[in-house]
Amino acid sequence: MTGAKRKKKNVLRGKMHPPHWEDIKQWWKRRLPILEWAPQYNLRENLLPDTVSGVMLAVQQVTQGLSFAILSSVHPVFGLYGSLFPAIIYAIFGMGRHVATGTFALTSLISANAVERLVPQSSRNLTTQNNFSVLGLSDFELQRIGVAAAVSFLGGVIQMVMFVLQLGSATFLVTEPVISAMTTGAATHVVTSQVKYLLGIKMPYISGPLGFFYIYAYVFENIKSVQLEALLLSLLSIVVLVLVKELNEQFKRKIKVVLPVDLVLIIAASFACYCTNMENTYGLEVVGHIPNGIPPPRAPPMNILSAVLTEAFGVALVGYVASLSLAQGSAKKFKYSVDDNQEFLAHGLSNVIPSFFFCIPSAAAMGRTAGLYSTGAKTQVACLISCIFVLIVIYAIGPLLYWLPMCVLASIIVVGLKGMLIQFRDLKKYWNVDKIDWGIWISTYIFTICFAANVGLLFGVVCTIAIVIGRFPRAKTLSITNMKELEFKVKTEMHDNTENWPPSERTNVKVFPGSLKTGSKETLQQVKIISINNPLVFLNAKKLNTDLMKIILEGNDSSHPLDDVNKCEQNTLLNPLSNGNCNEETSQPCPCEKCSLVLDCNGLTFFDYTGVSTLVELYLDCKSRGVDVFLANCTASLIKAMTYCGDLDTEKPIFFDSVSAAINTIQSNKNLNKVSDHSEV
């Protein structure tokens, strides 16, 4: 027994090889994506658009930094720090080229719960102004930022632990309807938190379950205390912001640089408030003193980590999910890949390291990402350039913002959340595609409104999993049709069709599921027949897309003899974590080969919005590669959902009653093209 163990150990040692330099190099490139794209950076093509985008992004970072710091119940200057350090860290470790990390409304709202609970407003009178403290701020402000920094630190540690545990692969559990409902509900919370500034009402901090309704109840009870000057200035600011941003959106193709209306409004409002002395004349609340410079680093208070554990988990989950959805959308739009686990590391470090520099929790924001899209940013260099301008504001311009009215800052926050709030329009889409997803959206939004963003997110995930588990056992099993029978059926139908062809085209016709040949001198047209044997939902949609694209891209490099076709036959029970087995038959590769893909959807017993989106995305991707895609045995609900969800080709049919009908259409199209070519000759 001992000798067998030694022999086994020697075999294992023989299989283990020391890491090569190339392996180490690739590992560093995966962990530091900047090493991948920075050496290939094209100064001539990318520097100008990145510079323009960086300037516009800096304007957003400064305005949102001030706004979200107040939302987080800390001094506004800490929002400027939160717009600087996380952006630098993510540019080094992150993979999203159009993801601008910084202060974020949802994470600020979550951290505010911990700040108000541990350092309430009532304790302000118990602290004093200390000229020898950090930046000359009071101990009260330092205690508050200490709590927010502790939330950021612990949230980042949780994200890094998730990276070590490789939990990025579990992000498929968070579906698009859940993310949309959670972010919309959280945006509604943020708007509600700004009502007191928009109306100029003095009101206590209200949070907890049903706090959303208590805030509006308090507002209606004290409606007579609304400050008319603040209300009028808020309405004017909102109208100007919405109008100018809509004009920028309409004419962004004609003008190279959009008007930074946020910056213009801040300057104009601050100047008007200074000239008219609104703070003393009308009692208008202003931002107040903003010290310049960056203080030396200091560790967040570790003794309160246990007290902020709940908020830290909320920051870790909500911030990561919202940021990952933006990174994946950017990757899909610009055709590159994002590693879910690497994003855990990037956002974890973007929270841990800045917490030593008095930063509030950070994440990517939809408004900043959309701004990078519209200004034509190419890489993370745009974010690094924006950091230079944020530094200028911190050291030189910050003190000039003393007179900025709080109602104007609140208006900027509300208008900046427009992208999240208009997600209510998604309800129509979910209703037409999958009514269960519509119900999940509504219930997740209600839970987010009644409780908090992290509670709504967890409810949405649990609800989605429970519904899928309940649907899978009722789905039918699938017995794949024998490929030889399909071959015989197609041969027979094609033989009948050849009688209508010209005599010169009837000879040497051979058709089988793997390929179509017409004439010995004709080019091959490769047909891949793939059966989807399982329901298509969020659990397996990503894997289906990966497997199909792998077959399309690699199929031309391999060939399967016709005698081996029966090896692909399956009698499959449904497996929720698989995509079904793919039955394919490929022809010999040919230099001028054209590929067609036939998806047999007979086993696709049910689907959700994520699954339909994946099919539409696959169709459009194949179309851009010159691959014709045909779907056979589709249910009426699947056809309706795909037609509504995507911009499909309506000039030629893509849905068929059977696989043989799809193959007949492929052959008929080829013959028509050949006849037209002969006519031209």
XYZ file of C-alpha atoms in Angstrom:
681
model
C 0.000 0.000 0.000
C 2.907 2.315 0.871
C 4.616 1.561 -2.428
C 1.421 2.409 -4.357
C 1.132 5.721 -2.549
C 4.754 6.564 -3.334
C 4.245 5.663 -6.972
C 1.120 7.853 -7.151
C 2.984 10.735 -5.498
C 5.853 10.415 -7.973
C 3.387 10.448 -10.881
C 1.770 13.649 -9.541
C 5.177 15.264 -9.106
C 6.053 14.312 -12.664
C 2.902 16.032 -13.965
C 3.596 19.246 -12.023
C 5.664 21.736 -13.963
C 7.248 24.924 -12.627
C 5.498 28.065 -13.849
C 6.961 29.531 -17.000
C 7.680 33.226 -17.524
C 4.813 33.465 -20.011
C 2.372 32.076 -17.426
C 3.533 34.620 -14.850
C 3.269 37.396 -17.419
C -0.283 36.410 -18.355
C -1.264 36.231 -14.689
C -0.056 39.783 -14.093
C -1.894 41.000 -17.183
C -5.119 39.431 -15.889
C -4.718 41.054 -12.483
C -3.452 44.404 -13.838
C -5.421 45.037 -17.051
C -3.594 48.350 -17.523
C -0.551 46.280 -18.562
C -2.670 44.887 -21.399
C -4.036 48.076 -22.952
C -1.509 50.763 -21.971
C 1.375 49.486 -24.180
C -1.018 49.354 -27.149
C -2.424 52.854 -26.570
C -2.607 54.857 -29.802
C -1.772 58.472 -28.947
C -2.742 59.841 -32.351
C -6.220 58.291 -32.476
C -7.227 58.099 -28.810
C -5.621 60.975 -26.910
C -7.867 63.769 -28.219
C -11.234 62.022 -27.591
C -9.991 60.770 -24.218
C -8.938 64.301 -23.248
C -12.307 65.793 -24.206
C -14.104 63.008 -22.370
C -11.827 63.464 -19.353
C -12.667 67.158 -19.067
C -16.412 66.491 -19.296
C -16.090 63.600 -16.838
C -14.265 65.843 -14.343
C -17.254 68.191 -14.342
C -19.544 65.259 -13.517
C -17.158 63.892 -10.898
C -16.952 67.241 -9.065
C -20.691 67.942 -9.076
C -21.648 64.390 -8.151
C -18.881 64.223 -5.556
C -20.260 67.254 -3.727
C -23.846 66.008 -4.099
C -23.300 62.415 -3.023
C -21.113 63.429 -0.075
C -24.062 65.420 1.291
C -26.280 62.433 0.489
C -23.879 60.331 2.579
C -24.256 62.809 5.490
C -20.592 63.917 5.435
C -18.840 67.168 4.551
C -18.859 67.939 0.775
C -15.051 68.015 0.501
C -14.907 64.275 1.156
C -16.931 63.732 -1.993
C -14.116 65.356 -3.986
C -11.663 62.859 -2.529
C -14.116 60.080 -3.392
C -14.075 61.270 -7.015
C -10.278 61.081 -7.214
C -8.771 58.006 -5.577
C -11.284 55.283 -6.639
C -11.020 56.400 -10.285
C -7.228 55.955 -10.213
C -7.428 52.508 -8.581
C -10.075 51.234 -11.002
C -8.129 52.491 -14.033
C -5.291 50.178 -12.957
C -7.250 47.088 -11.918
C -10.602 47.394 -13.745
C -11.532 45.949 -17.127
C -14.395 48.268 -18.114
C -13.023 50.819 -20.563
C -16.000 53.140 -20.161
C -16.621 52.650 -16.443
C -15.945 55.750 -14.340
C -15.711 54.777 -10.678
C -16.328 57.402 -8.021
C -19.077 58.503 -5.671
C -22.388 56.740 -6.237
C -25.890 57.640 -5.089
C -26.916 54.160 -3.928
C -23.789 53.423 -1.881
C -23.905 56.943 -0.420
C -27.502 56.413 0.663
C -26.601 53.093 2.317
C -23.578 54.522 4.158
C -25.709 57.454 5.363
C -27.728 54.998 7.463
C -24.590 54.051 9.403
C -23.423 57.668 9.702
C -26.735 58.955 11.046
C -27.091 55.999 13.407
C -23.613 56.163 14.964
C -23.004 59.935 14.779
C -26.473 61.555 14.857
C -27.042 65.230 14.170
C -27.854 65.783 17.829
C -24.216 65.170 18.761
C -23.020 68.186 16.731
C -23.289 70.510 19.730
C -21.128 68.179 21.801
C -18.114 68.667 19.486
C -15.973 71.726 18.911
C -14.020 73.267 16.069
C -10.377 72.238 16.397
C -7.900 74.333 14.431
C -5.331 71.557 14.729
C -7.607 68.865 13.303
C -7.639 67.613 9.732
C -8.301 70.515 7.323
C -9.628 72.574 10.219
C -12.880 70.591 10.300
C -14.795 69.900 13.492
C -14.545 66.636 15.357
C -18.170 66.022 14.434
C -17.357 66.026 10.698
C -14.301 63.813 11.276
C -16.353 61.305 13.250
C -18.910 61.165 10.453
C -16.361 60.601 7.688
C -14.732 58.000 9.938
C -17.943 55.973 9.912
C -18.361 56.353 6.125
C -14.714 55.349 5.586
C -15.229 52.289 7.804
C -18.221 51.258 5.669
C -16.092 51.714 2.540
C -13.201 49.716 4.032
C -15.306 46.782 5.200
C -17.358 46.765 1.980
C -14.142 46.588 -0.048
C -12.820 43.755 2.132
C -16.054 41.815 1.506
C -15.655 42.328 -2.246
C -12.040 41.115 -2.113
C -13.106 38.025 -0.154
C -15.675 37.344 -2.879
C -12.859 37.659 -5.412
C -10.774 35.087 -3.527
C -13.781 32.748 -3.377
C -14.344 33.268 -7.135
C -17.970 34.289 -6.605
C -17.999 36.312 -9.798
C -19.294 33.223 -11.581
C -22.470 33.466 -9.467
C -23.417 36.894 -10.819
C -25.733 35.271 -13.378
C -28.188 34.899 -10.497
C -28.736 38.666 -10.610
C -30.892 39.059 -13.700
C -31.547 42.210 -15.689
C -35.096 42.736 -14.329
C -33.780 42.527 -10.757
C -30.988 45.045 -11.432
C -33.371 47.383 -13.227
C -35.972 47.268 -10.427
C -33.384 47.623 -7.660
C -31.635 50.627 -9.226
C -34.972 52.289 -10.044
C -36.213 51.818 -6.485
C -32.926 53.093 -5.030
C -33.066 56.131 -7.346
C -36.562 56.826 -6.026
C -35.122 56.723 -2.498
C -32.389 59.195 -3.475
C -34.914 61.616 -4.967
C -36.965 61.368 -1.779
C -33.905 62.154 0.351
C -33.407 65.393 -1.622
C -36.945 66.671 -1.121
C -35.954 68.617 2.002
C -33.319 70.555 0.037
C -35.577 71.105 -2.982
C -38.297 72.577 -0.753
C -36.012 74.220 1.790
C -37.611 72.340 4.700
C -35.753 71.597 7.929
C -36.507 67.985 8.788
C -34.868 65.213 10.825
C -33.156 62.236 9.211
C -35.705 59.472 8.584
C -34.713 55.925 7.557
C -35.578 52.308 8.218
C -38.509 50.195 6.973
C -41.228 52.313 5.357
C -39.044 55.398 5.859
C -39.891 56.384 2.279
C -43.534 56.953 3.274
C -42.681 58.618 6.585
C -40.624 61.264 4.753
C -43.544 62.284 2.544
C -45.895 62.176 5.503
C -43.610 64.624 7.326
C -43.408 66.877 4.246
C -47.201 67.086 3.895
C -47.609 67.751 7.607
C -45.153 70.679 7.364
C -46.109 71.909 3.908
C -46.511 75.474 5.224
C -42.826 75.669 6.079
C -41.736 75.297 2.437
C -39.223 78.007 1.516
C -40.531 79.686 -1.622
C -37.103 80.930 -2.765
C -35.607 77.438 -2.564
C -38.595 75.923 -4.391
C -38.424 78.432 -7.266
C -34.653 78.061 -7.614
C -35.008 74.253 -7.605
C -37.669 74.306 -10.331
C -35.627 76.710 -12.451
C -32.503 74.560 -12.073
C -34.345 71.356 -12.985
C -35.921 72.944 -16.074
C -32.580 74.318 -17.282
C -30.758 71.014 -16.670
C -33.370 68.869 -18.419
C -33.759 71.235 -21.366
C -30.038 71.692 -22.060
C -29.261 67.984 -21.627
C -32.027 67.068 -24.060
C -30.612 69.567 -26.585
C -27.141 68.118 -26.084
C -28.548 64.664 -26.760
C -30.358 65.813 -29.893
C -27.373 67.624 -31.427
C -24.480 65.547 -30.092
C -23.684 64.293 -33.609
C -23.417 67.822 -34.993
C -21.399 69.368 -32.153
C -18.148 67.806 -30.976
C -18.235 69.204 -27.415
C -21.477 69.266 -25.435
C -22.287 72.134 -23.087
C -21.305 71.256 -19.465
C -24.574 72.578 -18.100
C -23.881 71.252 -14.567
C -20.714 73.336 -14.317
C -22.352 76.415 -15.833
C -25.271 76.135 -13.410
C -22.964 75.767 -10.391
C -20.949 78.846 -11.380
C -24.050 80.932 -12.171
C -25.905 79.920 -8.987
C -22.859 80.491 -6.767
C -22.232 83.920 -8.304
C -25.891 84.945 -8.003
C -26.039 83.768 -4.394
C -22.850 85.689 -3.570
C -24.041 88.910 -5.226
C -27.497 88.887 -3.610
C -26.334 87.438 -0.265
C -29.148 84.860 -0.361
C -27.765 83.037 2.664
C -28.489 85.941 4.993
C -31.272 87.713 3.069
C -33.528 84.721 2.385
C -32.026 82.131 4.717
C -31.047 79.933 1.766
C -28.860 76.989 2.787
C -25.468 76.897 1.020
C -22.652 74.332 0.817
C -20.371 76.322 3.100
C -16.602 76.258 3.572
C -14.682 73.721 1.467
C -11.033 73.457 2.545
C -8.370 72.995 -0.100
C -5.725 70.298 -0.203
C -5.604 66.574 0.600
C -4.971 65.497 4.206
C -2.412 62.813 5.075
C -3.805 59.263 5.052
C -5.393 57.860 8.185
C -6.773 54.398 8.868
C -10.562 54.214 9.317
C -11.726 53.420 12.869
C -11.548 49.633 13.205
C -13.472 49.524 16.467
C -16.798 50.233 14.705
C -16.495 47.649 11.909
C -18.914 45.276 13.636
C -21.444 48.094 13.938
C -21.407 48.853 10.189
C -21.442 45.251 8.952
C -24.970 45.472 7.539
C -24.237 48.647 5.571
C -20.914 47.211 4.384
C -22.650 44.183 2.883
C -25.147 46.494 1.193
C -22.353 48.615 -0.274
C -20.449 45.535 -1.442
C -23.409 43.891 -3.168
C -25.302 46.887 -4.524
C -22.184 48.720 -5.674
C -20.734 45.665 -7.383
C -23.955 44.644 -9.119
C -24.637 48.158 -10.424
C -21.018 48.586 -11.585
C -20.816 45.149 -13.201
C -23.976 45.728 -15.222
C -22.421 48.932 -16.625
C -19.115 47.177 -17.373
C -20.883 44.300 -19.128
C -23.009 46.738 -21.130
C -19.867 48.606 -22.173
C -18.136 45.352 -23.136
C -21.139 44.239 -25.197
C -21.354 47.609 -26.938
C -17.672 47.846 -27.855
C -16.946 44.119 -28.352
C -14.539 43.208 -25.553
C -14.749 40.951 -22.514
C -15.005 41.620 -18.785
C -13.944 39.163 -16.082
C -16.562 39.146 -13.319
C -14.055 38.034 -10.671
C -11.504 40.673 -11.663
C -14.216 43.308 -11.207
C -14.629 42.106 -7.621
C -10.921 42.758 -7.058
C -10.985 46.144 -8.820
C -13.974 47.487 -6.890
C -12.727 45.963 -3.632
C -9.417 47.807 -3.917
C -11.290 50.947 -5.047
C -13.069 50.904 -1.686
C -10.293 49.661 0.628
C -7.401 51.926 -0.428
C -9.410 55.208 -0.694
C -10.906 54.580 2.776
C -7.479 55.602 4.165
C -7.884 58.973 2.398
C -11.263 59.969 3.929
C -13.349 58.653 1.007
C -16.967 57.532 1.044
C -17.967 54.199 -0.628
C -17.538 54.180 -4.389
C -18.971 52.458 -7.456
C -19.640 53.168 -11.125
C -22.516 55.488 -12.018
C -24.818 55.263 -15.029
C -24.627 59.014 -15.736
C -20.833 59.055 -15.917
C -20.749 55.957 -18.137
C -23.323 57.485 -20.485
C -21.227 60.660 -20.544
C -18.164 58.698 -21.633
C -20.249 57.093 -24.395
C -21.524 60.406 -25.708
C -18.139 62.157 -25.668
C -16.382 59.324 -27.511
C -14.010 58.052 -24.812
C -11.759 55.196 -25.909
C -9.971 53.923 -22.768
C -9.500 54.509 -19.044
C -7.091 57.338 -19.935
C -10.184 59.566 -19.951
C -10.727 58.761 -16.251
C -7.081 59.447 -15.428
C -7.258 62.811 -17.211
C -10.405 63.681 -15.246
C -8.454 63.038 -12.032
C -6.025 65.828 -12.991
C -8.876 68.338 -13.179
C -10.406 67.035 -9.935
C -7.033 67.700 -8.286
C -7.119 71.273 -9.590
C -10.559 71.731 -8.013
C -9.368 70.264 -4.697
C -6.317 72.532 -4.455
C -7.550 75.738 -6.101
C -11.245 76.025 -6.943
C -12.924 74.248 -4.020
C -13.133 77.234 -1.627
C -14.957 79.251 -4.326
C -17.947 76.889 -4.038
C -18.901 78.237 -0.611
C -21.968 80.075 -1.989
C -23.419 77.169 -3.952
C -27.092 76.745 -2.862
C -28.005 73.301 -1.574
C -31.244 73.307 -3.574
C -29.225 73.657 -6.810
C -27.009 70.740 -5.765
C -30.124 68.671 -5.012
C -31.524 69.541 -8.443
C -28.320 68.256 -10.070
C -28.689 64.980 -8.143
C -32.320 64.508 -9.189
C -31.706 65.231 -12.880
C -28.600 63.022 -12.831
C -30.811 60.088 -11.802
C -32.951 60.406 -14.927
C -31.301 57.376 -16.532
C -32.349 55.187 -13.608
C -35.815 56.635 -13.192
C -36.820 56.141 -16.838
C -36.267 52.412 -16.398
C -39.977 52.329 -15.603
C -40.340 52.060 -19.378
C -38.845 48.560 -19.143
C -42.131 47.328 -17.695
C -43.741 47.279 -21.138
C -40.832 45.262 -22.501
C -40.980 42.670 -19.704
C -44.763 42.366 -20.038
C -44.472 41.534 -23.741
C -41.538 39.133 -23.354
C -42.178 37.316 -20.065
C -44.883 38.301 -17.593
C -43.109 36.493 -14.765
C -40.127 38.841 -15.197
C -42.627 41.707 -15.109
C -43.911 40.457 -11.776
C -40.368 40.071 -10.429
C -39.612 43.685 -11.435
C -42.699 45.026 -9.665
C -42.128 43.020 -6.472
C -38.405 43.869 -6.324
C -39.184 47.568 -6.766
C -41.792 47.476 -3.991
C -39.384 45.739 -1.593
C -36.672 48.280 -2.428
C -39.059 51.166 -1.777
C -40.388 49.736 1.473
C -37.043 48.629 2.909
C -33.692 49.309 1.184
C -31.719 48.603 -1.995
C -29.823 45.638 -0.546
C -33.056 44.080 0.757
C -34.711 44.532 -2.638
C -31.711 42.990 -4.383
C -31.704 39.912 -2.157
C -35.462 39.521 -2.516
C -35.230 39.731 -6.306
C -32.493 37.086 -6.474
C -34.317 34.697 -4.122
C -37.609 35.236 -5.935
C -36.028 34.592 -9.335
C -34.346 31.385 -8.190
C -37.519 30.122 -6.514
C -39.611 30.718 -9.643
C -37.109 28.976 -11.920
C -36.865 25.995 -9.550
C -40.654 25.809 -9.584
C -40.826 25.939 -13.396
C -38.136 23.388 -14.200
C -39.807 20.231 -12.796
C -42.932 20.907 -14.885
C -40.949 21.203 -18.098
C -41.091 18.332 -20.575
C -38.187 16.050 -21.347
C -36.875 15.864 -24.876
C -35.972 12.875 -27.014
C -33.813 14.024 -29.892
C -34.936 12.907 -33.331
C -32.659 10.273 -34.837
C -30.299 12.105 -37.165
C -30.506 9.344 -39.810
C -34.292 9.769 -39.968
C -33.837 13.500 -40.382
C -31.269 12.878 -43.098
C -33.664 10.584 -44.984
C -36.520 13.088 -44.667
C -34.416 15.952 -45.951
C -33.048 13.826 -48.794
C -36.584 12.895 -49.843
C -37.905 16.457 -49.736
C -34.910 17.822 -51.559
C -35.267 15.129 -54.218
C -38.855 16.218 -54.804
C -37.752 19.811 -55.079
C -35.024 19.047 -57.621
C -37.620 18.059 -60.229
C -38.397 21.747 -60.651
C -34.762 22.666 -61.168
C -33.110 23.034 -64.613
C -31.745 19.717 -65.977
C -28.173 20.916 -65.578
C -28.767 21.388 -61.838
C -30.479 18.065 -61.028
C -27.349 15.976 -61.192
C -25.073 15.097 -58.319
C -27.349 16.458 -55.559
C -26.597 15.300 -52.040
C -28.114 16.770 -48.874
C -27.593 15.832 -45.259
C -27.894 17.702 -41.976
C -24.247 18.633 -41.869
C -23.806 20.242 -45.268
C -25.396 20.999 -48.622
C -23.711 20.219 -51.927
C -25.040 21.088 -55.350
C -22.810 20.061 -58.208
C -19.232 18.944 -58.035
C -17.887 22.389 -58.896
C -20.166 24.358 -56.553
C -18.910 25.969 -53.332
C -19.879 24.296 -50.092
C -22.578 25.777 -47.921
C -22.076 24.497 -44.385
C -25.205 24.014 -42.287
C -24.919 23.450 -38.574
C -28.029 21.981 -36.934
C -28.031 22.569 -33.177
C -30.743 21.396 -30.812
C -31.501 23.410 -27.677
C -32.631 20.742 -25.253
C -33.400 22.796 -22.164
C -35.408 25.833 -21.107
C -33.461 29.032 -21.723
C -33.295 31.237 -18.624
C -30.778 33.364 -16.785
C -29.147 30.241 -15.308
C -27.867 28.937 -18.631
C -28.209 31.811 -21.132
C -24.594 32.957 -20.851
C -23.244 29.440 -21.324
C -25.486 28.877 -24.343
C -24.129 31.994 -26.023
C -20.542 30.951 -25.274
C -21.032 27.386 -26.545
C -22.777 28.432 -29.747
C -20.189 31.072 -30.615
C -17.455 28.513 -29.956
C -19.131 26.094 -32.374
C -19.503 28.790 -35.024
C -15.930 30.036 -34.729
C -14.210 26.673 -34.360
C -16.510 24.499 -36.457
C -14.655 25.240 -39.673
C -11.439 23.858 -38.213
C -12.910 20.438 -37.450
C -14.897 17.851 -39.357
C -17.102 14.998 -38.224
C -17.597 11.965 -40.485
C -21.147 11.130 -41.385
C -20.711 7.669 -39.849
C -20.165 9.235 -36.426
C -23.357 11.265 -36.447
C -25.179 8.850 -34.149
C -22.661 9.597 -31.418
C -24.442 12.929 -30.976
C -27.823 11.369 -30.272
C -29.126 12.197 -26.808
C -32.140 11.477 -24.661
C -31.763 14.303 -22.219
C -33.462 15.161 -18.976
C -33.581 18.852 -18.195
C -30.600 20.181 -16.284
C -30.928 23.715 -14.921
C -27.199 24.410 -15.056
C -26.611 23.290 -18.625
C -27.595 24.597 -22.009
C -28.568 21.368 -23.614
C -26.445 19.278 -25.916
C -25.581 20.466 -29.373
C -26.044 18.023 -32.229
C -23.961 19.222 -35.136
C -22.538 17.854 -38.354
C -19.967 19.856 -40.255
C -18.576 19.535 -43.695
C -15.005 19.661 -44.792
C -13.619 23.181 -44.553
C -13.513 25.141 -47.736
C -11.871 28.493 -48.439
C -15.076 29.969 -49.859
C -17.463 28.267 -47.466
C -20.584 30.013 -46.222
C -22.132 28.888 -42.944
C -25.771 28.703 -41.928
C -27.008 27.911 -38.439
C -30.293 26.112 -37.752
C -31.430 26.177 -34.117
C -33.945 23.474 -33.272
C -36.001 25.019 -30.452
C -38.262 22.025 -29.938
C -36.770 21.449 -26.467
C -37.004 25.089 -25.444
C -40.061 24.585 -23.264
C -39.946 27.975 -21.512
C -37.752 31.059 -21.331
C -37.325 34.386 -19.579
C -36.224 37.852 -20.686
C -32.508 37.032 -20.267
C -32.843 33.945 -22.466
C -34.701 35.806 -25.224
C -32.143 38.640 -25.105
C -29.374 36.071 -25.516
C -31.030 34.552 -28.597
C -31.525 37.987 -30.165
C -27.942 38.956 -29.373
C -26.710 35.694 -30.899
C -28.748 36.297 -34.054
C -27.427 39.844 -34.497
C -23.848 38.757 -33.798
C -24.053 35.954 -36.346
C -25.626 38.318 -38.863
C -22.696 40.710 -38.481
C -20.323 37.772 -39.144
C -22.169 36.787 -42.322
C -23.751 33.670 -40.782
C -27.423 33.049 -41.573
C -29.451 31.929 -38.551
C -32.758 30.034 -38.803
C -34.944 28.916 -35.898
C -37.098 25.824 -36.190
C -39.942 24.430 -34.044
C -40.450 27.748 -32.217
C -43.526 28.366 -30.100
C -45.713 31.353 -30.846
C -44.701 32.989 -27.552
C -40.992 32.685 -28.415
C -41.535 34.211 -31.856
C -43.492 37.103 -30.343
C -40.884 37.702 -27.634
C -37.939 37.689 -30.054
C -39.735 39.938 -32.519
C -40.522 42.442 -29.785
C -37.147 42.255 -28.047
C -34.812 42.704 -31.021
C -34.401 44.261 -34.437
C -34.695 41.086 -36.495
C -34.444 40.800 -40.252
C -37.967 41.055 -41.637
C -36.998 40.750 -45.323
C -36.529 36.991 -45.176
C -38.135 34.409 -42.875
C -36.091 33.112 -39.950
C -38.773 31.085 -38.105
C -39.795 27.666 -39.487
C -42.095 24.841 -38.463
C -39.374 22.181 -38.808
C -35.667 21.728 -39.372
C -36.267 20.250 -42.837
C -38.278 23.345 -43.840
C -35.350 25.543 -42.801
C -32.917 23.431 -44.841
C -35.224 23.561 -47.859
C -35.247 27.359 -47.602
C -31.454 27.455 -47.399
C -31.158 25.334 -50.541
C -33.852 27.328 -52.363
C -32.079 30.605 -51.572
C -28.877 29.171 -52.901
C -30.524 28.036 -56.119
C -32.174 31.434 -56.613
C -28.834 33.134 -56.168
C -27.272 30.767 -58.656
C -30.035 31.342 -61.227
C -29.670 35.100 -60.833
C -25.923 34.761 -61.320
C -26.517 32.770 -64.543
C -28.984 35.426 -65.736
C -26.436 38.164 -65.199
C -23.886 36.181 -67.177
